[in-house]
Coordinates of C-alpha atoms in Angstrom, one line a residue:
M29 CA 132.5 104.6 -28.3
P30 CA 134.0 108.3 -28.3
Q31 CA 137.8 108.6 -29.2
A32 CA 138.7 110.2 -25.8
M33 CA 137.0 107.3 -23.9
N34 CA 139.0 104.8 -26.0
D35 CA 142.3 106.7 -25.4
T36 CA 141.6 106.8 -21.7
L37 CA 140.9 103.0 -21.7
R38 CA 144.0 102.4 -23.6
R39 CA 146.4 104.2 -21.3
I40 CA 145.0 102.6 -18.3
Q41 CA 145.4 99.2 -19.7
Q42 CA 149.2 100.4 -20.5
Q43 CA 149.6 101.4 -17.1
L44 CA 148.3 98.2 -15.7
V45 CA 150.5 96.2 -18.1
A46 CA 153.5 98.2 -16.8
F47 CA 153.0 97.1 -13.2
S48 CA 155.1 94.8 -11.6
V49 CA 153.7 91.5 -9.9
A50 CA 154.3 93.1 -6.5
Q51 CA 152.3 96.3 -7.5
R52 CA 149.4 94.4 -8.9
V53 CA 149.1 92.2 -5.6
I54 CA 149.2 95.3 -3.6
G55 CA 146.6 97.1 -5.9
I56 CA 144.5 93.9 -5.7
L57 CA 144.6 93.8 -1.9
L58 CA 144.0 97.6 -1.6
V59 CA 140.8 97.0 -3.8
I60 CA 139.7 94.0 -1.8
G61 CA 140.2 96.0 1.5
L62 CA 138.1 98.9 0.3
A63 CA 135.4 96.6 -0.9
L64 CA 135.3 94.9 2.5
G65 CA 135.4 98.4 4.3
G66 CA 132.7 99.6 2.1
F67 CA 130.5 96.4 2.9
A68 CA 131.3 96.7 6.7
F69 CA 130.2 100.5 6.8
F70 CA 127.0 99.5 4.7
R71 CA 126.2 96.9 7.2
W72 CA 127.0 99.2 10.1
A73 CA 124.8 102.0 8.8
S74 CA 121.9 99.8 7.8
A75 CA 121.7 97.9 10.9
P76 CA 118.8 98.9 13.0
T77 CA 119.2 100.5 16.5
Y78 CA 117.8 98.5 19.4
A79 CA 116.0 99.9 22.2
P80 CA 114.5 97.8 25.3
L81 CA 111.1 96.5 24.8
F82 CA 110.8 95.1 28.2
G83 CA 113.4 94.9 31.2
N84 CA 113.6 92.9 34.8
L85 CA 111.7 90.0 33.2
A86 CA 111.2 86.5 34.7
G87 CA 112.4 83.5 32.9
E88 CA 108.7 82.5 32.0
D89 CA 107.9 86.1 30.6
A90 CA 111.1 86.4 28.6
S91 CA 110.6 82.9 27.1
A92 CA 106.8 84.0 26.1
I93 CA 107.8 87.4 24.7
V94 CA 110.7 85.7 22.6
D95 CA 108.3 83.2 21.2
K96 CA 105.8 85.9 20.2
L97 CA 108.5 87.9 18.6
D98 CA 109.8 84.8 16.6
A99 CA 106.2 84.1 15.6
D100 CA 105.8 87.8 14.3
G101 CA 109.1 87.6 12.4
V102 CA 110.5 90.5 14.6
K103 CA 114.3 90.8 15.2
Y104 CA 115.2 91.0 19.0
Q105 CA 118.3 90.7 21.3
L106 CA 118.7 89.6 24.7
T107 CA 120.7 91.4 27.4
D108 CA 121.2 91.4 31.2
G109 CA 121.3 87.7 31.1
G110 CA 118.0 87.5 29.3
A111 CA 116.1 89.7 31.7
T112 CA 115.8 92.5 29.0
V113 CA 114.4 92.1 25.4
M114 CA 115.6 94.5 22.9
V115 CA 114.0 95.1 19.6
P116 CA 114.3 97.7 16.7
K117 CA 113.8 101.2 18.0
D118 CA 111.0 101.9 15.4
L119 CA 109.0 98.8 16.6
V120 CA 109.5 99.4 20.4
Y121 CA 105.8 101.0 21.1
S122 CA 104.0 98.9 18.5
E123 CA 105.2 95.7 19.8
R124 CA 104.8 96.6 23.4
V125 CA 101.2 97.7 22.9
K126 CA 100.8 94.3 20.9
L127 CA 102.4 92.0 23.6
S128 CA 100.4 94.0 26.4
G129 CA 97.1 93.4 24.8
Q130 CA 98.1 89.5 24.8
G131 CA 99.0 89.8 28.5
L132 CA 102.7 90.0 28.3
P133 CA 104.7 90.2 30.5
A134 CA 102.5 88.0 32.8
S135 CA 104.1 89.4 35.9
S136 CA 104.7 85.7 37.2
E137 CA 106.2 87.3 40.3
G138 CA 102.7 88.3 41.6
G139 CA 101.4 91.6 42.7
Y140 CA 98.0 92.9 42.8
S141 CA 97.1 90.9 39.8
L142 CA 96.8 87.8 42.0
L143 CA 93.6 89.5 43.5
D144 CA 92.1 89.2 40.1
K145 CA 92.2 85.5 40.4
Q146 CA 90.3 84.8 43.4
G147 CA 86.8 83.4 43.2
V148 CA 83.7 84.2 45.1
T149 CA 84.3 80.9 47.3
A150 CA 87.5 81.9 48.8
S151 CA 87.7 81.9 52.4
Q152 CA 88.8 84.8 54.5
F153 CA 92.2 83.0 55.2
Q154 CA 92.6 82.6 51.4
Q155 CA 91.9 86.3 50.9
Q156 CA 94.3 87.2 53.6
V157 CA 97.1 85.0 52.3
T158 CA 96.6 86.2 48.7
Y159 CA 96.5 89.9 49.7
Q160 CA 99.9 89.3 51.6
R161 CA 101.4 87.7 48.4
A162 CA 100.3 90.4 46.4
L163 CA 101.6 93.1 48.6
E164 CA 105.0 91.1 48.8
G165 CA 105.1 91.0 44.9
E166 CA 104.3 94.8 44.6
L167 CA 106.9 95.7 47.1
A168 CA 109.7 93.3 45.4
K169 CA 108.9 95.3 42.1
T170 CA 109.2 98.5 43.9
V171 CA 112.5 97.6 45.2
Q172 CA 113.7 96.2 41.9
A173 CA 113.3 99.6 40.2
I174 CA 116.2 101.0 42.4
S175 CA 119.2 101.5 40.4
G176 CA 121.7 98.4 40.6
V177 CA 119.0 95.9 41.8
S178 CA 118.5 92.9 39.5
A179 CA 116.3 90.9 41.7
A180 CA 114.4 91.5 45.0
V181 CA 112.4 89.2 47.4
V182 CA 110.1 90.6 50.2
H183 CA 108.6 88.4 53.0
L184 CA 106.0 89.8 55.6
A185 CA 105.1 88.5 58.9
I186 CA 101.5 90.3 59.4
P187 CA 99.9 89.0 62.6
A188 CA 96.1 88.5 62.7
K189 CA 94.2 91.0 64.3
D190 CA 92.2 90.0 67.6
V191 CA 89.7 92.0 69.3
F192 CA 90.2 90.1 72.5
L193 CA 93.8 90.9 72.8
D194 CA 95.1 94.2 74.1
D195 CA 98.7 93.9 72.9
Q196 CA 99.0 93.3 69.2
S197 CA 102.0 91.8 67.8
K198 CA 103.9 94.2 65.2
P199 CA 104.3 93.2 61.7
T200 CA 107.9 92.7 60.4
A201 CA 109.4 92.3 57.2
S202 CA 112.7 90.9 55.5
V203 CA 114.1 91.9 52.3
L204 CA 116.5 90.0 50.0
V205 CA 118.2 91.9 47.5
S206 CA 120.4 90.8 44.6
M207 CA 122.8 93.4 42.8
K208 CA 123.8 93.5 39.2
P209 CA 127.3 92.5 38.5
G210 CA 129.7 95.3 39.6
A211 CA 127.1 97.4 41.3
E212 CA 127.0 97.8 45.1
M213 CA 124.2 99.1 47.4
S214 CA 125.0 102.0 49.4
S215 CA 123.9 102.9 52.8
Q216 CA 121.5 105.4 51.5
Q217 CA 119.8 102.8 49.2
V218 CA 119.6 100.4 52.3
Q219 CA 117.7 103.1 54.2
S220 CA 115.6 103.8 51.4
V221 CA 114.5 100.1 51.2
V222 CA 114.0 100.0 55.0
H223 CA 111.6 103.0 55.1
L224 CA 109.9 102.1 51.7
V225 CA 108.8 98.6 53.2
A226 CA 108.1 100.1 56.6
S227 CA 105.8 103.0 55.2
S228 CA 103.9 100.4 52.9
I229 CA 102.8 98.3 55.9
E230 CA 100.2 99.5 58.4
G231 CA 101.8 99.6 61.9
M232 CA 105.3 98.6 60.9
S233 CA 108.3 100.8 61.9
S234 CA 111.7 100.9 60.3
D235 CA 113.0 98.8 63.2
D236 CA 111.2 95.8 62.1
V237 CA 112.6 95.7 58.6
T238 CA 115.6 93.5 57.9
V239 CA 117.7 93.7 54.5
V240 CA 120.1 91.0 53.3
D241 CA 121.9 90.8 50.2
G242 CA 122.5 88.0 47.9
K243 CA 125.7 86.8 49.5
G244 CA 124.0 86.7 52.9
N245 CA 125.4 89.9 54.4
L246 CA 123.2 91.8 56.7
L247 CA 122.6 95.2 55.5
S248 CA 120.3 96.6 57.8
T249 CA 118.6 95.6 61.2
N250 CA 116.7 97.3 63.9
G251 CA 116.4 100.3 61.5
S252 CA 120.1 101.0 61.1
V253 CA 122.6 100.3 58.6
T254 CA 125.1 97.7 60.0
G255 CA 128.9 97.5 59.3
T256 CA 128.7 94.8 56.7
A257 CA 126.4 96.7 54.2
S258 CA 128.0 96.2 50.8
G259 CA 129.1 99.5 49.6
G260 CA 127.7 101.2 52.4
A261 CA 129.6 103.6 54.7
T262 CA 130.5 101.7 57.9
N263 CA 131.4 103.2 61.2
D264 CA 135.1 102.7 60.7
Q265 CA 134.9 104.1 57.3
L266 CA 133.0 107.2 58.4
T267 CA 135.7 107.7 61.2
Q268 CA 138.4 107.2 58.7
D269 CA 136.9 109.6 56.1
Y270 CA 136.6 112.2 59.0
E271 CA 140.2 111.7 60.1
N272 CA 141.5 111.9 56.4
R273 CA 139.4 115.0 55.7
Q274 CA 140.5 116.9 58.8
A275 CA 144.2 115.7 58.4
G276 CA 144.1 116.9 54.7
Q277 CA 142.8 120.4 56.0
L278 CA 145.5 120.7 58.5
Q279 CA 148.1 119.6 55.9
A280 CA 147.1 122.3 53.6
V281 CA 147.3 125.0 56.3
L282 CA 150.9 123.7 57.2
D283 CA 152.1 123.5 53.9
K284 CA 151.2 127.3 53.4
I285 CA 153.1 128.2 56.7
V286 CA 156.2 126.0 56.8
G287 CA 156.3 124.8 53.2
P288 CA 155.4 121.5 51.5
G289 CA 157.2 118.5 53.0
H290 CA 158.4 120.3 56.2
A291 CA 155.5 119.2 58.5
V292 CA 153.0 116.5 58.8
A293 CA 149.5 116.1 60.6
Q294 CA 147.9 113.1 62.1
V295 CA 144.2 113.1 63.4
N296 CA 142.6 110.3 65.7
A297 CA 138.9 110.8 66.3
T298 CA 136.3 109.2 68.2
L299 CA 132.6 109.6 66.7
Q300 CA 129.4 108.8 68.2
F301 CA 127.0 106.5 66.3
D302 CA 124.5 105.7 69.0
S303 CA 121.0 107.4 68.6
I304 CA 120.7 109.0 71.9
D305 CA 117.1 110.5 72.8
T306 CA 116.9 112.6 75.9
T307 CA 113.8 114.4 77.5
T308 CA 114.4 116.7 80.4
E309 CA 111.7 118.4 82.5
R310 CA 112.4 121.5 84.4
V311 CA 109.9 123.4 86.8
Y312 CA 110.7 127.1 87.9
T313 CA 109.2 130.0 89.3
D314 CA 109.5 133.5 87.7
K315 CA 110.4 135.9 90.6
E316 CA 109.2 138.8 88.6
A317 CA 105.6 137.6 88.1
K318 CA 103.0 138.5 90.6
P319 CA 101.8 135.6 93.0
L320 CA 98.5 134.2 92.4
A321 CA 97.2 134.2 96.0
T322 CA 98.6 135.4 99.5
S323 CA 96.8 134.5 102.9
T324 CA 97.9 135.6 106.3
T325 CA 96.6 133.8 109.6
T326 CA 97.3 135.6 113.0
E327 CA 96.8 133.8 116.6
K328 CA 96.6 136.0 119.7
Y329 CA 96.0 134.9 123.3
A330 CA 96.0 136.9 126.6
G331 CA 95.9 135.8 130.3
G332 CA 96.8 136.4 134.0
S333 CA 100.4 136.3 135.1
G334 CA 101.9 134.3 138.0
S335 CA 104.8 131.9 139.0
A336 CA 104.5 128.2 139.6
S337 CA 106.2 126.9 142.9
G338 CA 106.2 123.9 145.0
V339 CA 108.4 120.8 145.9
L340 CA 108.9 117.8 143.6
G341 CA 107.0 114.8 144.4
T342 CA 107.8 111.1 144.3
D343 CA 107.2 111.2 140.4
N344 CA 109.5 114.2 140.1
L345 CA 106.7 116.7 139.4
A346 CA 106.5 119.9 140.9
V347 CA 103.4 120.1 143.0
P348 CA 101.9 123.7 142.4
S349 CA 101.5 125.8 145.0
G350 CA 98.4 127.5 144.0
S351 CA 99.8 131.1 143.3
S352 CA 98.8 132.4 139.8
G353 CA 100.0 135.1 137.4
S354 CA 99.0 136.8 133.8
G355 CA 100.7 136.2 130.2
S356 CA 100.1 136.7 126.3
Y357 CA 100.8 134.8 123.1
E358 CA 100.7 135.8 119.4
K359 CA 101.2 133.9 116.1
S360 CA 101.1 135.1 112.4
T361 CA 101.4 132.7 109.2
T362 CA 101.5 133.9 105.8
T363 CA 100.8 131.6 102.7
T364 CA 101.8 132.7 99.0
N365 CA 100.9 130.9 96.0
N366 CA 103.3 131.7 93.0
A367 CA 102.9 130.9 89.5
Q368 CA 105.1 128.0 88.1
S369 CA 106.3 127.4 84.8
K370 CA 107.3 124.0 83.4
V371 CA 109.9 123.4 80.5
T372 CA 110.2 120.2 78.7
E373 CA 113.4 119.6 76.4
H374 CA 113.7 116.8 73.8
K375 CA 117.0 116.3 72.6
K376 CA 118.1 113.5 69.8
A377 CA 121.7 113.3 69.1
T378 CA 122.5 112.6 65.4
P379 CA 124.9 109.7 64.9
G380 CA 128.3 110.6 63.6
S381 CA 128.9 113.6 66.1
I382 CA 132.4 114.0 67.5
V383 CA 133.1 112.7 70.8
R384 CA 136.7 113.7 71.0
Q385 CA 139.7 114.2 68.6
S386 CA 143.5 114.1 69.0
V387 CA 145.8 116.0 66.8
S388 CA 149.4 115.6 66.3
V389 CA 151.7 117.9 64.1
V390 CA 155.3 117.2 63.7
V391 CA 157.5 119.9 62.1
D392 CA 161.0 119.3 60.8
D393 CA 163.8 120.7 63.3
K394 CA 165.6 121.9 59.9
T395 CA 163.0 124.3 59.1
K396 CA 164.1 128.0 59.9
G397 CA 161.9 130.5 61.4
V398 CA 159.2 128.5 62.8
D399 CA 157.4 129.6 66.0
L400 CA 155.9 126.7 67.4
T401 CA 153.5 128.5 69.8
K402 CA 152.0 130.6 66.8
L403 CA 151.7 127.2 64.8
E404 CA 150.0 125.5 67.7
S405 CA 147.5 128.4 68.1
A406 CA 146.7 128.2 64.2
V407 CA 146.4 124.5 64.3
R408 CA 144.4 124.7 67.5
T409 CA 142.0 127.2 65.5
A410 CA 142.0 125.2 62.3
A411 CA 141.4 121.9 63.8
G412 CA 138.5 123.1 66.0
I413 CA 140.1 121.8 69.4
D414 CA 137.6 121.8 72.2
T415 CA 139.1 121.1 75.5
T416 CA 135.8 120.7 77.3
R417 CA 135.3 117.5 75.4
G418 CA 138.8 116.2 76.0
D419 CA 140.4 117.2 72.8
A420 CA 144.1 117.0 72.7
L421 CA 146.8 118.9 70.4
N422 CA 150.5 118.5 70.3
V423 CA 152.8 120.3 68.2
T424 CA 156.5 119.5 68.3
S425 CA 159.7 119.7 66.3
M426 CA 161.6 116.6 65.4
P427 CA 164.2 115.8 62.7
F428 CA 162.7 114.0 59.6
D429 CA 164.1 111.0 58.0
Q430 CA 164.8 111.9 54.3
T431 CA 166.1 108.4 53.2
A432 CA 162.8 107.2 52.0
A433 CA 162.3 110.4 50.1
K434 CA 165.7 110.5 48.4
A435 CA 165.4 107.0 47.6
D436 CA 161.8 107.7 46.0
A437 CA 163.5 110.8 44.1
V438 CA 166.0 108.5 42.8
E439 CA 163.6 105.8 41.8
L440 CA 161.3 108.4 40.2
K441 CA 164.4 109.7 38.1
K442 CA 165.1 106.3 37.0
A443 CA 161.5 105.8 36.1
E444 CA 161.7 109.1 34.1
Q445 CA 164.8 108.2 32.4
A446 CA 163.4 104.9 31.4
Q447 CA 160.2 106.3 30.1
Q448 CA 162.2 108.7 28.0
R449 CA 164.4 105.9 26.7
A450 CA 161.2 103.9 25.9
Q451 CA 159.8 106.9 24.1
M452 CA 163.1 107.4 22.2
V453 CA 163.1 103.7 21.4
G454 CA 159.3 104.3 20.0
W455 CA 160.4 107.1 18.0
A456 CA 163.5 105.3 16.5
K457 CA 161.1 102.4 15.6
Q458 CA 158.7 104.4 14.0
A459 CA 161.4 106.5 12.2
G460 CA 162.9 103.2 11.0
I461 CA 159.7 101.8 9.8
T462 CA 158.9 105.3 8.0
L463 CA 162.3 105.2 6.6
V464 CA 161.9 101.5 5.1
V465 CA 158.5 102.4 3.7
L466 CA 160.1 105.5 2.1
I467 CA 162.9 103.3 0.7
V468 CA 160.4 100.7 -0.7
L469 CA 158.5 103.7 -2.4
L470 CA 161.7 105.0 -3.8
M471 CA 162.7 101.7 -5.1
L472 CA 159.5 101.2 -6.8
W473 CA 159.4 104.7 -8.0
L474 CA 162.8 104.1 -9.5
S475 CA 161.8 100.8 -11.0
W476 CA 158.8 102.5 -12.4
R477 CA 161.0 105.1 -13.8
K478 CA 163.3 102.7 -15.3
R479 CA 160.8 100.6 -17.2
K480 CA 159.2 103.9 -18.3
A481 CA 162.8 104.9 -19.7
Q482 CA 163.3 101.5 -21.1
A483 CA 159.9 101.7 -22.9
A484 CA 160.9 105.1 -24.3
T485 CA 164.3 103.8 -25.3
D486 CA 162.5 100.8 -27.1
D487 CA 160.2 103.3 -28.9
L488 CA 163.1 105.3 -30.0
M489 CA 164.8 102.3 -31.4
R490 CA 161.6 101.4 -33.2
L491 CA 161.7 105.0 -34.5
D492 CA 165.2 104.7 -35.8
L493 CA 164.0 101.5 -37.6
L494 CA 161.1 103.3 -39.1
E495 CA 162.8 106.5 -39.9
S496 CA 164.8 104.5 -42.6
Q497 CA 161.4 103.6 -44.3
V498 CA 159.5 107.0 -44.0
G499 CA 162.5 109.5 -43.8
V500 CA 163.5 112.1 -41.6
P501 CA 161.0 114.9 -42.3
A502 CA 158.0 112.9 -41.0
Q503 CA 160.0 112.4 -37.7
R504 CA 161.1 116.0 -37.5
Q505 CA 157.3 117.0 -38.2
A506 CA 155.9 115.0 -35.3
L507 CA 158.6 116.1 -32.8
E508 CA 158.4 120.0 -33.7
A509 CA 154.6 119.7 -33.5
A510 CA 154.8 118.3 -30.2
D511 CA 157.4 121.0 -29.1
R512 CA 159.4 118.4 -27.2
L513 CA 162.7 117.9 -29.0
P514 CA 164.6 120.3 -31.2
A515 CA 164.8 120.0 -34.9
L516 CA 166.7 116.8 -36.1
G517 CA 167.6 118.3 -39.5
S518 CA 166.5 120.2 -42.6
A519 CA 163.8 119.0 -44.8
D520 CA 166.0 118.0 -47.8
D521 CA 164.3 116.1 -50.8
G522 CA 167.3 113.8 -51.0
P523 CA 167.7 110.6 -49.3
A524 CA 167.3 110.8 -45.4
P525 CA 170.6 111.3 -43.6
A526 CA 171.8 109.3 -40.7
I527 CA 170.9 111.0 -37.5
P528 CA 174.0 112.4 -35.8
Q529 CA 175.2 110.6 -32.5
R530 CA 174.8 114.1 -30.9
R531 CA 171.2 114.1 -31.7
K532 CA 170.8 110.6 -30.3
D533 CA 172.5 111.5 -27.1
D534 CA 170.1 114.5 -26.7
V535 CA 167.1 112.3 -27.3
L536 CA 168.3 109.9 -24.7
S537 CA 169.2 112.5 -22.2
L538 CA 165.4 113.9 -22.7
V539 CA 164.1 110.2 -22.3
E540 CA 165.7 110.1 -18.8
R541 CA 164.4 113.4 -17.8
Q542 CA 160.9 113.0 -19.1
P543 CA 160.2 109.4 -19.9
E544 CA 156.5 109.7 -19.7
E545 CA 156.2 112.6 -22.1
V546 CA 158.4 111.2 -24.6
A547 CA 156.9 107.7 -24.3
E548 CA 153.4 109.0 -25.0
L549 CA 154.6 111.2 -27.7
L550 CA 156.3 108.3 -29.6
R551 CA 153.5 105.7 -28.9
G552 CA 150.9 108.1 -30.4
W553 CA 153.2 108.9 -33.4
L554 CA 153.8 105.4 -33.9
A555 CA 150.1 104.3 -33.6
D556 CA 149.3 107.1 -36.3
R557 CA 151.9 105.9 -38.6
R558 CA 151.0 102.3 -38.2
G559 CA 147.3 103.3 -39.1

């Protein structure tokens, strides 16, 4: 073994021997901690990354897939309550192809795979029922593909067609959805389910689809989302959202005009959520257009003139006297056929339109320089007030109650002070802990320095004992070669004189200042002398 390595190992051994029991325990704990940390990092770095093999599995399919993976010796993990099987990322595609070749997952929920199991002896009724079951299974799988849906069940009521009936019953459908933990179905998702199912069945409209969640809440009926839709926007929520949005916009305008905290706006709105379908027909004649046809009929009559005279008879009728006269008659009739136009208007009101709204604005009377007339005009324009539909606007000035605001300010100040005190206490704790650690380290360092100085003193004492045997010139030669200490005396051939007390004090002072260098020098020198 080389000499440099021997010296290094000897120095390490000497350092370990110089450690106290507490330092040795701390060193052992640090080594154990580093070993455990390295082992944990190695396990984490070498652990495989898992990826989904199959998801939304039925219990039977998940059990069969797990059995196959166990037989093949493939590691796996189950998530989503056992509905998703995870395998190492590099084995996903190979295992998926392998299991698919073995008919897994078997799609126990049905679907069009049921049609493959029909025999040639199946009756028409069996074929119809199997087709309906397959259609229900496929629709359930499609609904499950929506984000947040963990399971879905679709029931179809498809009436049999009869050629002898003029009015056929319409098909209907009911959908039961179960959401994942923490997920909610929004109104848009409910409408998507309704139209998805309605579009998949011939002759079915969206009004014939009913959606219910796992808690029994009715999400959709008659083609519209009900107020109990989980996570959906109800009528009250839509109204409140509009009022809050409108009030927020007005408050922003007021804050710019009168300053923050000097005015408040409140909006009360009524929205129309009924779907209104109106058809209007109007017939009119264009006066500038030429008539299609015009006809004129004239009647004329000419005869003798005379006068009738006589006496009344028993029946109050005049008895002609026999005299005659001459007369004439003329009548003219004109008929004109004009072109007529017909206009048909079809209007459908979208749910959510504004029926009427009321806006109230209150300004603090302590606010100076506010013109309520101009402010009312600005608010009327910003709120879109329409008097023809019954909108109302009221802008008034009243004193504000500042008690709650002042109390809130006091509480806020107290909370800030408490937070500052807690922060100062935290800093003080951290500083105390740091100070304790520094004191402990300082004590350990001083203890180590003391042991080093003691070791150097012991070596010096052994040097004093040895110098009586080997003489001063050898000691002086070693110290001067190391260039650490001044010369201890002249190289006389006579007996070794005693070291003066001043020299000893200088050596001890040097030991206190540089214990490591002196100890290393003396150990090396003693080792050489012993050798």
